[in-house]
């Protein structure tokens, strides 16, 4: 869901699989396009939920291997 949202907002395909990196890239592009408050909220979300996001990344990684 993150990649289609990024494409719709920015107009470019988002590459990568790590959730934190994808959200971080979205925050960076939002900031570049004048959405500084939204970018700050996303950055804070990443910081607050780091452990959960790492857990999800691990789950996705192992799911792809099996």
Short mmCIF file of C-alpha atoms in Angstrom, two decimals:
data_model
loop_
_atom_site.label_atom_id
_atom_site.label_comp_id
_atom_site.label_asym_id
_atom_site.label_seq_id
_atom_site.Cartn_x
_atom_site.Cartn_y
_atom_site.Cartn_z
CA UNK A 1 0.00 0.00 0.00
CA UNK A 2 2.92 2.35 0.63
CA UNK A 3 4.35 2.06 -2.88
CA UNK A 4 1.08 2.95 -4.69
CA UNK A 5 0.56 5.90 -2.34
CA UNK A 6 4.10 7.12 -3.03
CA UNK A 7 3.54 6.78 -6.79
CA UNK A 8 0.26 8.68 -6.61
CA UNK A 9 1.75 11.53 -4.55
CA UNK A 10 5.20 11.80 -6.12
CA UNK A 11 4.72 10.29 -9.57
CA UNK A 12 7.78 8.05 -9.38
CA UNK A 13 8.18 4.38 -8.59
CA UNK A 14 9.54 3.60 -5.16
CA UNK A 15 12.26 0.99 -5.01
CA UNK A 16 13.15 -1.11 -2.00
CA UNK A 17 11.64 -3.52 0.45
CA UNK A 18 12.55 -2.34 3.93
CA UNK A 19 9.54 -0.71 5.52
CA UNK A 20 11.52 1.90 7.45
CA UNK A 21 13.39 2.94 4.31
CA UNK A 22 10.22 3.19 2.26
CA UNK A 23 8.49 5.34 4.86
CA UNK A 24 11.63 7.44 5.22
CA UNK A 25 11.80 8.01 1.46
CA UNK A 26 8.15 9.02 1.43
CA UNK A 27 8.84 11.48 4.28
CA UNK A 28 11.78 12.94 2.37
CA UNK A 29 9.70 13.46 -0.77
CA UNK A 30 6.85 14.97 1.22
CA UNK A 31 9.30 17.46 2.76
CA UNK A 32 10.73 18.32 -0.66
CA UNK A 33 7.21 19.06 -1.88
CA UNK A 34 6.28 21.34 0.99
CA UNK A 35 4.51 18.86 3.26
CA UNK A 36 6.85 19.43 6.18
CA UNK A 37 4.34 18.66 8.94
CA UNK A 38 3.38 15.34 7.34
CA UNK A 39 7.05 14.49 6.85
CA UNK A 40 7.74 15.18 10.54
CA UNK A 41 4.86 12.94 11.56
CA UNK A 42 6.20 10.09 9.45
CA UNK A 43 9.71 10.50 10.86
CA UNK A 44 8.34 10.45 14.41
CA UNK A 45 6.29 7.37 13.51
CA UNK A 46 9.44 5.57 12.38
CA UNK A 47 11.28 6.50 15.58
CA UNK A 48 8.39 5.52 17.87
CA UNK A 49 7.71 2.24 16.09
CA UNK A 50 11.24 1.19 15.19
CA UNK A 51 11.07 -2.18 16.96
CA UNK A 52 7.72 -3.07 15.41
CA UNK A 53 8.89 -2.06 11.94
CA UNK A 54 12.05 -4.14 12.33
CA UNK A 55 9.91 -7.10 13.37
CA UNK A 56 7.70 -6.67 10.30
CA UNK A 57 10.75 -6.43 8.03
CA UNK A 58 12.05 -9.70 9.47
CA UNK A 59 8.68 -11.39 8.97
CA UNK A 60 8.52 -10.23 5.36
CA UNK A 61 12.09 -11.36 4.73
CA UNK A 62 11.49 -14.87 6.05
CA UNK A 63 8.16 -15.11 4.25
CA UNK A 64 9.92 -14.43 0.93
CA UNK A 65 12.58 -17.08 1.59
CA UNK A 66 10.07 -19.83 2.36
#
